[in-house]
Coordinates of C-alpha atoms in Angstrom, one line a residue:
Chain A
V1 CA -34.2 -12.8 -1.4
S2 CA -30.5 -12.5 -2.2
R3 CA -27.8 -12.9 0.4
A4 CA -27.4 -9.1 0.5
G5 CA -31.2 -8.9 1.0
E6 CA -30.9 -11.3 4.0
F7 CA -28.2 -9.1 5.4
R8 CA -30.4 -6.0 4.9
Q9 CA -33.2 -7.7 6.8
L10 CA -30.9 -8.2 9.8
H11 CA -30.8 -4.4 10.3
R12 CA -33.7 -4.0 12.7
P13 CA -34.0 -0.9 14.8
G14 CA -34.5 -1.9 18.4
R15 CA -33.1 -5.4 17.8
P16 CA -29.7 -4.6 16.4
L17 CA -27.4 -6.8 14.4
L18 CA -24.3 -7.4 16.5
L19 CA -21.5 -7.6 14.1
P20 CA -18.2 -9.2 15.2
N21 CA -15.2 -7.8 13.2
A22 CA -12.6 -10.3 12.0
W23 CA -9.0 -9.8 11.1
D24 CA -8.1 -13.2 9.7
L25 CA -9.8 -16.4 8.8
A26 CA -9.4 -17.9 12.2
S27 CA -11.2 -15.1 14.0
G28 CA -13.9 -15.1 11.4
A29 CA -14.3 -18.9 11.7
L30 CA -14.5 -18.5 15.5
F31 CA -17.4 -15.9 15.2
A32 CA -19.2 -17.9 12.6
A33 CA -18.9 -21.1 14.7
A34 CA -20.4 -19.2 17.6
G35 CA -23.5 -18.7 15.5
F36 CA -23.2 -15.1 14.3
A37 CA -25.1 -14.7 11.1
A38 CA -22.9 -12.0 9.7
I39 CA -19.3 -10.7 10.3
G40 CA -17.4 -7.7 9.3
T41 CA -13.7 -6.8 9.1
T42 CA -11.6 -4.5 11.3
S43 CA -9.2 -2.3 9.4
L44 CA -7.0 -1.9 12.4
G45 CA -6.7 -5.7 12.8
V46 CA -6.1 -6.2 9.1
A47 CA -3.4 -3.5 9.1
A48 CA -1.7 -4.7 12.3
A49 CA -1.8 -8.3 11.4
S50 CA 0.0 -7.6 8.1
G51 CA 2.2 -4.7 9.3
K52 CA 0.6 -2.0 7.2
P53 CA -0.7 1.3 8.4
D54 CA -4.5 1.6 9.1
G55 CA -6.8 4.2 7.6
V56 CA -4.5 5.4 4.8
A57 CA -5.6 3.0 2.0
A58 CA -2.5 0.8 2.4
T59 CA -4.3 -2.5 2.9
R60 CA -6.3 -2.9 -0.2
D61 CA -4.7 -6.2 -1.2
E62 CA -4.9 -7.6 2.4
T63 CA -8.5 -6.6 2.6
V64 CA -9.4 -8.2 -0.7
A65 CA -7.5 -11.4 0.3
L66 CA -9.3 -11.5 3.7
A67 CA -12.7 -11.0 2.1
G68 CA -12.0 -13.9 -0.2
R69 CA -11.2 -16.1 2.7
L70 CA -14.1 -15.0 4.9
T71 CA -16.6 -15.7 2.1
R72 CA -15.8 -19.4 2.6
L73 CA -17.4 -19.2 6.0
P74 CA -21.1 -20.1 6.6
C75 CA -22.1 -16.5 7.4
L76 CA -22.7 -13.2 5.6
V77 CA -19.7 -11.0 5.2
T78 CA -19.4 -7.2 5.0
V79 CA -16.0 -5.6 4.4
D80 CA -14.5 -2.4 5.7
L81 CA -13.1 -0.6 2.6
E82 CA -12.0 2.5 4.6
G83 CA -12.4 5.4 2.1
G84 CA -12.5 3.0 -0.9
F85 CA -8.8 2.6 -1.4
D86 CA -8.9 4.9 -4.4
D87 CA -9.8 8.5 -5.2
E88 CA -11.9 7.6 -8.2
P89 CA -15.5 6.6 -7.6
A90 CA -15.5 4.3 -10.6
A91 CA -12.5 2.4 -9.1
V92 CA -14.3 2.0 -5.7
A93 CA -17.4 0.8 -7.6
E94 CA -15.3 -1.8 -9.5
L95 CA -13.7 -3.0 -6.3
T96 CA -17.1 -3.4 -4.6
Q97 CA -18.5 -5.2 -7.5
S98 CA -15.7 -7.7 -7.6
L99 CA -16.1 -8.3 -3.8
Y100 CA -19.9 -8.7 -4.3
L101 CA -19.3 -11.2 -7.1
A102 CA -17.0 -13.1 -4.7
G103 CA -19.9 -13.3 -2.2
V104 CA -19.5 -10.2 0.0
V105 CA -22.9 -8.7 0.9
G106 CA -21.9 -5.3 2.2
V107 CA -19.2 -2.7 2.3
N108 CA -18.3 0.2 4.7
L109 CA -17.2 3.4 3.1
E110 CA -15.9 6.2 5.4
D111 CA -15.4 9.9 4.9
G112 CA -12.5 10.1 7.4
R113 CA -9.1 10.4 5.6
G114 CA -5.6 9.4 6.7
D115 CA -4.7 13.1 7.3
G116 CA -7.4 13.5 9.9
T117 CA -9.7 15.5 7.7
L118 CA -13.1 14.6 6.3
A119 CA -13.6 14.0 2.6
P120 CA -15.9 16.6 0.9
V121 CA -19.6 15.5 1.0
A122 CA -19.7 15.6 -2.8
R123 CA -16.9 13.1 -3.1
Q124 CA -18.6 10.6 -0.7
R125 CA -21.9 11.1 -2.6
A126 CA -20.2 10.3 -5.8
V127 CA -18.5 7.2 -4.5
I128 CA -21.7 5.9 -2.9
A129 CA -23.7 6.6 -6.1
A130 CA -21.2 4.9 -8.3
V131 CA -21.1 1.8 -6.1
K132 CA -24.9 1.5 -6.0
A133 CA -25.2 2.2 -9.7
T134 CA -22.8 -0.7 -10.4
T135 CA -24.0 -3.1 -7.7
P136 CA -27.5 -2.1 -6.6
D137 CA -27.9 -5.1 -4.4
V138 CA -24.8 -4.6 -2.2
F139 CA -25.5 -3.1 1.3
V140 CA -23.6 0.2 1.5
N141 CA -22.9 1.3 5.0
A142 CA -21.9 5.0 4.8
R143 CA -19.7 6.0 7.7
T144 CA -19.1 9.5 8.8
D145 CA -16.2 10.2 11.1
T146 CA -17.5 13.5 12.5
F147 CA -17.3 12.0 16.0
W148 CA -14.2 9.9 15.4
L149 CA -11.2 11.6 14.0
A150 CA -8.9 12.6 16.8
P151 CA -7.5 15.9 15.5
R152 CA -10.9 17.3 15.0
P153 CA -13.0 19.2 17.6
P154 CA -15.9 17.3 19.2
G155 CA -18.4 16.4 16.5
S156 CA -21.4 18.4 15.7
L157 CA -24.8 16.7 15.3
D158 CA -25.7 19.2 12.5
E159 CA -22.7 18.3 10.4
T160 CA -23.3 14.6 11.1
L161 CA -27.0 14.9 10.0
R162 CA -26.0 16.9 6.9
R163 CA -23.6 14.2 5.9
L164 CA -25.8 11.2 6.7
S165 CA -28.7 12.7 4.8
A166 CA -26.5 13.3 1.8
Y167 CA -25.1 9.8 1.9
A168 CA -28.6 8.3 2.2
E169 CA -29.8 10.4 -0.7
A170 CA -26.9 9.1 -2.8
G171 CA -28.1 5.5 -2.1
A172 CA -26.5 4.4 1.2
D173 CA -28.5 1.5 2.7
G174 CA -27.3 2.2 6.3
V175 CA -25.3 4.9 8.1
F176 CA -22.5 4.5 10.7
V177 CA -21.3 7.0 13.3
P178 CA -18.4 5.5 15.3
G179 CA -17.3 7.4 18.4
L180 CA -20.8 8.4 19.3
A181 CA -21.4 7.4 22.9
D182 CA -24.0 9.9 24.2
P183 CA -27.4 8.1 24.5
A184 CA -29.3 11.3 23.8
R185 CA -27.5 12.0 20.6
I186 CA -27.8 8.4 19.5
G187 CA -31.5 8.6 20.0
Q188 CA -31.7 11.9 18.1
L189 CA -29.9 10.4 15.1
V190 CA -32.1 7.3 15.1
E191 CA -35.1 9.7 14.8
A192 CA -33.6 12.1 12.3
V193 CA -32.0 9.7 9.7
D194 CA -34.2 7.6 7.5
R195 CA -31.7 4.7 7.4
P196 CA -30.6 1.9 9.9
L197 CA -28.2 3.5 12.3
N198 CA -24.9 1.6 13.1
V199 CA -22.8 2.5 16.1
L200 CA -19.6 1.1 17.6
I201 CA -19.8 -0.7 20.9
N202 CA -17.8 1.2 23.4
P203 CA -16.9 -0.1 26.9
A204 CA -17.3 3.4 28.2
G205 CA -20.6 4.0 26.4
P206 CA -24.1 2.5 26.5
P207 CA -24.2 -1.3 26.6
L208 CA -25.8 -3.3 23.8
A209 CA -29.1 -3.6 25.6
Q210 CA -29.4 0.2 25.9
L211 CA -28.4 0.7 22.2
A212 CA -31.2 -1.6 21.3
D213 CA -33.7 0.4 23.4
L214 CA -32.5 3.6 21.6
G215 CA -33.4 2.1 18.3
V216 CA -30.0 1.3 16.9
A217 CA -30.1 -1.2 14.1
R218 CA -26.5 -2.4 14.0
V219 CA -23.7 -2.5 16.5
S220 CA -20.2 -3.1 15.3
C221 CA -17.3 -4.4 17.5
G222 CA -14.7 -2.5 15.5
S223 CA -11.2 -3.2 16.8
L224 CA -12.5 -4.4 20.2
L225 CA -12.2 -8.1 19.5
F226 CA -8.8 -7.8 18.0
R227 CA -7.6 -5.8 21.0
A228 CA -9.2 -8.5 23.3
A229 CA -7.2 -11.1 21.4
M230 CA -3.9 -9.3 21.8
T231 CA -4.7 -8.7 25.4
G232 CA -5.5 -12.4 26.0
A233 CA -2.2 -13.5 24.3
M234 CA -0.2 -11.0 26.4
R235 CA -1.8 -12.1 29.7
A236 CA -1.1 -15.8 29.0
L237 CA 2.5 -14.9 28.2
D238 CA 2.9 -12.8 31.3
A239 CA 1.6 -15.7 33.4
V240 CA 4.2 -18.1 32.0
A241 CA 7.0 -15.5 32.2
A242 CA 6.2 -15.1 35.9
G243 CA 7.2 -18.7 36.3
G244 CA 3.8 -20.4 35.8
A245 CA 2.4 -22.9 33.4
G246 CA -0.2 -20.7 31.6
P247 CA -4.0 -20.5 31.8
T248 CA -5.9 -23.8 31.8
D249 CA -9.2 -22.4 30.6
L250 CA -8.4 -21.7 26.9
L251 CA -9.9 -22.9 23.7
T252 CA -8.1 -26.2 23.0
Y253 CA -6.2 -27.4 20.0
A254 CA -9.3 -29.6 19.3
D255 CA -11.5 -26.5 19.5
I256 CA -9.4 -24.8 16.9
Q257 CA -9.5 -27.9 14.8
H258 CA -13.3 -27.9 15.1
L259 CA -13.4 -24.4 13.6
A260 CA -12.0 -26.1 10.5
E261 CA -15.3 -27.7 9.9
H262 CA -16.9 -24.3 9.7
A263 CA -14.2 -22.8 7.6
E264 CA -14.0 -25.7 5.2
W265 CA -10.3 -26.2 5.9
D266 CA -8.8 -29.2 7.4
G267 CA -7.1 -28.2 10.6
A268 CA -5.6 -31.6 11.5
G269 CA -2.1 -30.8 12.7
T270 CA 0.7 -30.7 15.0
S271 CA 1.7 -27.5 17.0
Chain B
V1 CA 29.2 -13.1 17.4
S2 CA 26.4 -13.4 14.7
R3 CA 22.8 -12.9 15.5
A4 CA 22.4 -16.7 15.3
G5 CA 25.2 -16.9 17.8
E6 CA 23.4 -14.5 20.1
F7 CA 20.4 -16.8 19.8
R8 CA 22.5 -19.9 20.6
Q9 CA 23.7 -18.2 23.7
L10 CA 20.2 -17.7 25.0
H11 CA 19.8 -21.5 25.4
R12 CA 21.0 -21.9 29.0
P13 CA 20.1 -25.0 30.9
G14 CA 18.5 -24.0 34.2
R15 CA 17.7 -20.5 32.9
P16 CA 15.6 -21.3 29.9
L17 CA 14.8 -19.0 26.9
L18 CA 11.1 -18.4 27.0
L19 CA 10.0 -18.3 23.4
P20 CA 6.6 -16.7 22.6
N21 CA 5.2 -18.0 19.3
A22 CA 3.7 -15.5 16.9
W23 CA 1.2 -16.1 14.1
D24 CA 1.2 -12.6 12.5
L25 CA 3.1 -9.4 12.6
A26 CA 0.9 -7.9 15.3
S27 CA 1.4 -10.7 17.7
G28 CA 5.1 -10.7 17.0
A29 CA 5.3 -6.9 17.6
L30 CA 3.4 -7.4 20.8
F31 CA 5.9 -9.9 22.2
A32 CA 8.9 -7.9 21.0
A33 CA 7.5 -4.7 22.6
A34 CA 7.2 -6.6 25.8
G35 CA 10.9 -7.2 25.8
F36 CA 11.3 -10.8 24.6
A37 CA 14.7 -11.2 22.9
A38 CA 13.5 -13.9 20.6
I39 CA 10.2 -15.1 19.1
G40 CA 9.2 -18.2 17.2
T41 CA 6.2 -19.0 15.0
T42 CA 3.3 -21.3 15.7
S43 CA 2.3 -23.5 12.8
L44 CA -1.2 -23.9 14.1
G45 CA -1.7 -20.2 14.3
V46 CA -0.2 -19.6 10.9
A47 CA -2.4 -22.3 9.4
A48 CA -5.6 -21.2 11.1
A49 CA -5.0 -17.5 10.4
S50 CA -4.7 -18.2 6.7
G51 CA -7.2 -21.1 6.5
K52 CA -4.8 -23.8 5.6
P53 CA -4.3 -27.1 7.3
D54 CA -1.5 -27.4 9.9
G55 CA 1.2 -30.1 9.9
V56 CA 0.8 -31.2 6.3
A57 CA 3.3 -28.9 4.6
A58 CA 0.5 -26.6 3.3
T59 CA 1.7 -23.3 4.7
R60 CA 5.1 -22.9 3.1
D61 CA 4.3 -19.6 1.5
E62 CA 2.5 -18.2 4.5
T63 CA 5.4 -19.2 6.7
V64 CA 8.0 -17.6 4.5
A65 CA 5.8 -14.4 4.3
L66 CA 5.4 -14.3 8.0
A67 CA 9.2 -14.8 8.6
G68 CA 9.9 -11.9 6.3
R69 CA 7.6 -9.7 8.3
L70 CA 8.9 -10.8 11.7
T71 CA 12.5 -10.1 10.8
R72 CA 11.5 -6.4 10.7
L73 CA 11.0 -6.6 14.5
P74 CA 13.8 -5.7 17.0
C75 CA 14.2 -9.3 18.2
L76 CA 15.6 -12.6 17.0
V77 CA 13.3 -14.8 15.0
T78 CA 13.2 -18.6 14.7
V79 CA 10.7 -20.2 12.3
D80 CA 8.7 -23.5 12.6
L81 CA 9.3 -25.3 9.2
E82 CA 7.2 -28.3 10.2
G83 CA 8.9 -31.2 8.4
G84 CA 10.6 -28.8 6.0
F85 CA 7.8 -28.4 3.5
D86 CA 9.6 -30.7 1.0
D87 CA 10.7 -34.3 0.8
E88 CA 14.2 -33.4 -0.5
P89 CA 16.8 -32.5 2.0
A90 CA 18.4 -30.1 -0.5
A91 CA 15.1 -28.2 -0.9
V92 CA 14.8 -27.8 2.9
A93 CA 18.4 -26.6 3.0
E94 CA 17.7 -24.1 0.3
L95 CA 14.6 -22.8 2.1
T96 CA 16.5 -22.5 5.3
Q97 CA 19.3 -20.6 3.7
S98 CA 17.0 -18.1 2.1
L99 CA 15.3 -17.5 5.5
Y100 CA 18.7 -17.1 7.2
L101 CA 19.8 -14.6 4.5
A102 CA 16.5 -12.7 5.3
G103 CA 17.5 -12.5 8.9
V104 CA 16.1 -15.6 10.5
V105 CA 18.4 -17.1 13.2
G106 CA 16.9 -20.5 13.7
V107 CA 14.5 -23.2 12.3
N108 CA 12.5 -26.0 13.8
L109 CA 12.4 -29.3 11.9
E110 CA 10.0 -32.0 13.1
D111 CA 9.9 -35.7 12.4
G112 CA 6.1 -36.0 12.9
R113 CA 4.2 -36.3 9.6
G114 CA 0.7 -35.3 8.5
D115 CA -0.4 -38.9 8.5
G116 CA 0.5 -39.4 12.2
T117 CA 3.6 -41.4 11.6
L118 CA 7.2 -40.4 12.3
A119 CA 9.7 -39.8 9.5
P120 CA 12.5 -42.4 9.3
V121 CA 15.5 -41.3 11.4
A122 CA 17.7 -41.5 8.3
R123 CA 15.5 -38.9 6.5
Q124 CA 15.6 -36.5 9.4
R125 CA 19.4 -36.9 9.7
A126 CA 19.8 -36.2 6.0
V127 CA 17.6 -33.1 6.3
I128 CA 19.5 -31.7 9.3
A129 CA 22.9 -32.5 7.8
A130 CA 21.9 -30.8 4.5
V131 CA 20.7 -27.7 6.3
K132 CA 23.8 -27.4 8.5
A133 CA 26.1 -28.0 5.5
T134 CA 24.5 -25.2 3.6
T135 CA 24.0 -22.8 6.5
P136 CA 26.3 -23.7 9.4
D137 CA 25.4 -20.7 11.5
V138 CA 21.7 -21.3 11.6
F139 CA 20.3 -22.8 14.9
V140 CA 18.6 -26.0 14.0
N141 CA 16.1 -27.2 16.6
A142 CA 15.4 -30.8 15.9
R143 CA 12.0 -31.8 17.1
T144 CA 10.8 -35.3 17.7
D145 CA 7.2 -36.1 18.0
T146 CA 7.5 -39.3 19.9
F147 CA 5.4 -37.9 22.7
W148 CA 3.2 -35.7 20.5
L149 CA 1.4 -37.4 17.6
A150 CA -2.1 -38.4 18.8
P151 CA -2.6 -41.7 16.9
R152 CA 0.7 -43.1 18.3
P153 CA 1.0 -45.0 21.6
P154 CA 2.5 -43.1 24.6
G155 CA 6.0 -42.2 23.7
S156 CA 9.0 -44.3 24.7
L157 CA 12.0 -42.6 26.2
D158 CA 14.4 -45.0 24.5
E159 CA 13.0 -44.1 21.0
T160 CA 13.1 -40.5 21.9
L161 CA 16.8 -40.7 23.0
R162 CA 17.7 -42.7 19.9
R163 CA 16.2 -40.0 17.7
L164 CA 17.6 -37.0 19.5
S165 CA 21.1 -38.6 19.6
A166 CA 20.9 -39.2 15.8
Y167 CA 19.7 -35.6 15.2
A168 CA 22.4 -34.2 17.4
E169 CA 25.0 -36.3 15.6
A170 CA 23.7 -34.9 12.3
G171 CA 24.4 -31.4 13.5
A172 CA 21.3 -30.2 15.4
D173 CA 22.0 -27.3 17.7
G174 CA 19.1 -28.0 20.0
V175 CA 16.4 -30.7 20.5
F176 CA 12.7 -30.3 21.1
V177 CA 10.3 -32.8 22.6
P178 CA 6.7 -31.4 22.7
G179 CA 4.1 -33.3 24.7
L180 CA 6.6 -34.3 27.4
A181 CA 5.1 -33.3 30.8
D182 CA 6.5 -35.7 33.3
P183 CA 9.2 -34.0 35.3
A184 CA 11.2 -37.2 35.8
R185 CA 11.4 -37.9 32.1
I186 CA 12.3 -34.2 31.4
G187 CA 15.1 -34.5 33.9
Q188 CA 16.3 -37.8 32.3
L189 CA 16.4 -36.2 28.8
V190 CA 18.3 -33.2 30.1
E191 CA 21.0 -35.6 31.5
A192 CA 21.1 -37.9 28.5
V193 CA 21.2 -35.6 25.5
D194 CA 24.2 -33.4 24.8
R195 CA 22.1 -30.5 23.4
P196 CA 19.9 -27.8 24.9
L197 CA 16.5 -29.3 25.6
N198 CA 13.4 -27.5 24.5
V199 CA 10.0 -28.4 25.8
L200 CA 6.5 -26.9 25.3
I201 CA 4.9 -25.1 28.2
N202 CA 1.8 -27.1 29.2
P203 CA -0.8 -25.7 31.6
A204 CA -1.2 -29.3 32.9
G205 CA 2.5 -29.8 33.3
P206 CA 5.4 -28.3 35.2
P207 CA 5.4 -24.5 35.4
L208 CA 8.3 -22.5 33.9
A209 CA 10.1 -22.3 37.3
Q210 CA 10.2 -26.1 37.6
L211 CA 11.3 -26.6 34.0
A212 CA 14.2 -24.3 34.8
D213 CA 15.1 -26.3 37.9
L214 CA 15.0 -29.5 35.7
G215 CA 17.7 -28.0 33.5
V216 CA 15.6 -27.2 30.4
A217 CA 17.2 -24.6 28.1
R218 CA 14.3 -23.4 26.1
V219 CA 10.5 -23.3 26.7
S220 CA 8.2 -22.7 23.7
C221 CA 4.7 -21.5 24.0
G222 CA 3.5 -23.3 20.9
S223 CA -0.1 -22.6 20.1
L224 CA -0.9 -21.4 23.7
L225 CA -0.8 -17.7 22.9
F226 CA -2.8 -18.1 19.7
R227 CA -5.4 -20.0 21.6
A228 CA -5.3 -17.4 24.4
A229 CA -5.9 -14.7 21.7
M230 CA -8.9 -16.6 20.3
T231 CA -10.3 -17.1 23.8
G232 CA -9.9 -13.4 24.7
A233 CA -11.7 -12.3 21.5
M234 CA -14.6 -14.8 22.1
R235 CA -15.0 -13.8 25.7
A236 CA -15.2 -10.1 24.8
L237 CA -17.8 -10.9 22.1
D238 CA -19.8 -13.0 24.5
A239 CA -19.8 -10.1 27.0
V240 CA -21.3 -7.8 24.4
A241 CA -23.7 -10.3 23.0
A242 CA -25.1 -10.8 26.6
G243 CA -26.2 -7.1 26.4
G244 CA -23.0 -5.5 27.8
A245 CA -20.5 -2.9 26.6
G246 CA -17.4 -5.1 26.5
P247 CA -14.3 -5.3 28.7
T248 CA -12.7 -2.1 29.8
D249 CA -9.3 -3.5 30.6
L250 CA -8.0 -4.2 27.1
L251 CA -5.0 -2.9 25.2
T252 CA -6.1 0.3 23.6
Y253 CA -6.0 1.6 20.1
A254 CA -3.1 3.7 21.2
D255 CA -1.3 0.6 22.6
I256 CA -1.7 -1.1 19.2
Q257 CA -0.4 2.1 17.5
H258 CA 2.6 2.1 19.9
L259 CA 3.5 -1.4 18.6
A260 CA 4.0 0.2 15.3
E261 CA 7.1 1.9 16.5
H262 CA 8.6 -1.5 17.3
A263 CA 7.4 -3.0 14.0
E264 CA 8.6 -0.1 11.9
W265 CA 5.1 0.3 10.5
D266 CA 2.9 3.3 11.0
G267 CA -0.2 2.3 12.8
A268 CA -2.0 5.7 12.7
G269 CA -5.5 4.9 11.8
T270 CA -9.2 4.8 12.2
S271 CA -11.0 1.6 13.2

């Protein structure tokens, strides 16, 4: 079985793949060293770390560079391509193939657009079909933003189902509905869609254990870990600024160096 | 007064400049948004984020790229150049000038080398003199690693003083002794060296308030905030992996978007 095949097999309804999302090599190495078999990327983290806007196809180069780095880690890597970074299905297919040849096993393709609207279903079908025609082995996770885009009214389950069915028919290997937090709706989607369902962990929504019981096959962390990192840094800084010496219970310099062994880089160093 | 002059004025013995060290634009924007007047960089964070080794002159390009991004922030920026990324003093001077012209107000230059030895005093003097001859206005923070490099015996105060005096004579604007945690020694150095003294905050050492009382003029966070970020991410992931929904008290997506206003990038986005 190929590495993409291994990744496919990790999508088990009821025993979901928990996917940490990395924004740089250090975060990816951290998650790989903790034993996670697969990691994703977070477009917010990638955008913020490099100072580019998120969700408006501005971070193609940064995403490709990050994917290249993450594939050096001893884990499977799936990459968030937002809407594909290009209007042309053929261009998205070419990008995906180049990532796959570099060792990436999966991609996320979303129908939400930078202006807050949803791409036409036909466009998403064409993109997914082009990607799968060019790289049949890659795991395409088709994301619909029916419950996600802020300017839109609360999502409709009918619209969501219509989109997910169309994407599955076009060849999507899995489907992803971020923003969905209602257990009943999650359960309905698991039943209605013939593909592994991916949801985003949400501190205000069902915990991982309940998502498993509902039959979810994959749980992404999205921007959660990036936001936890920023929060951790700010708290430590606040503690020092208040006159203190900083927290004593952090990962050490040696711990970070140890990550080097997993990332195949040599972290010997000095500050 | 120039921006470098403003930065110089922030070095006040007894009321030290607390310098948060950033590893990417997001962390820098976070610290700037919190009101810190000046930020530095952390070579460990830069190295780990990009998958390069720290302390062995491997991250010149990443450091220059990060400096370019950080100078877009509404705060003063000083950059850790490790040993200067080049053996030739003229090359270090050229690099520093290009950073200064891009808006950087200060640089750190360290005498510790990747092999665990200290550079000859004469080499460091030549580097500092070349930098100041080329860019007189830039704040040169001369770091000695007498108390820092792991393979070496415990540092000697005499050797430290000899080095700092030589660096000051060569034109250093400030001096930096990471690894120094003994209050008595810190006090002795403050008395003995005619330059603002910079130390690293150390959770096992004197807290900020005590460093102020000792007459320290600048306190760097080094890799502390980067390690706090990694720790925060890992704790959130552990909480989800244990079956939970993740922490609810994190910076929000909107908070990260708000940073955009400070960083002059548009963080509107989607995941």
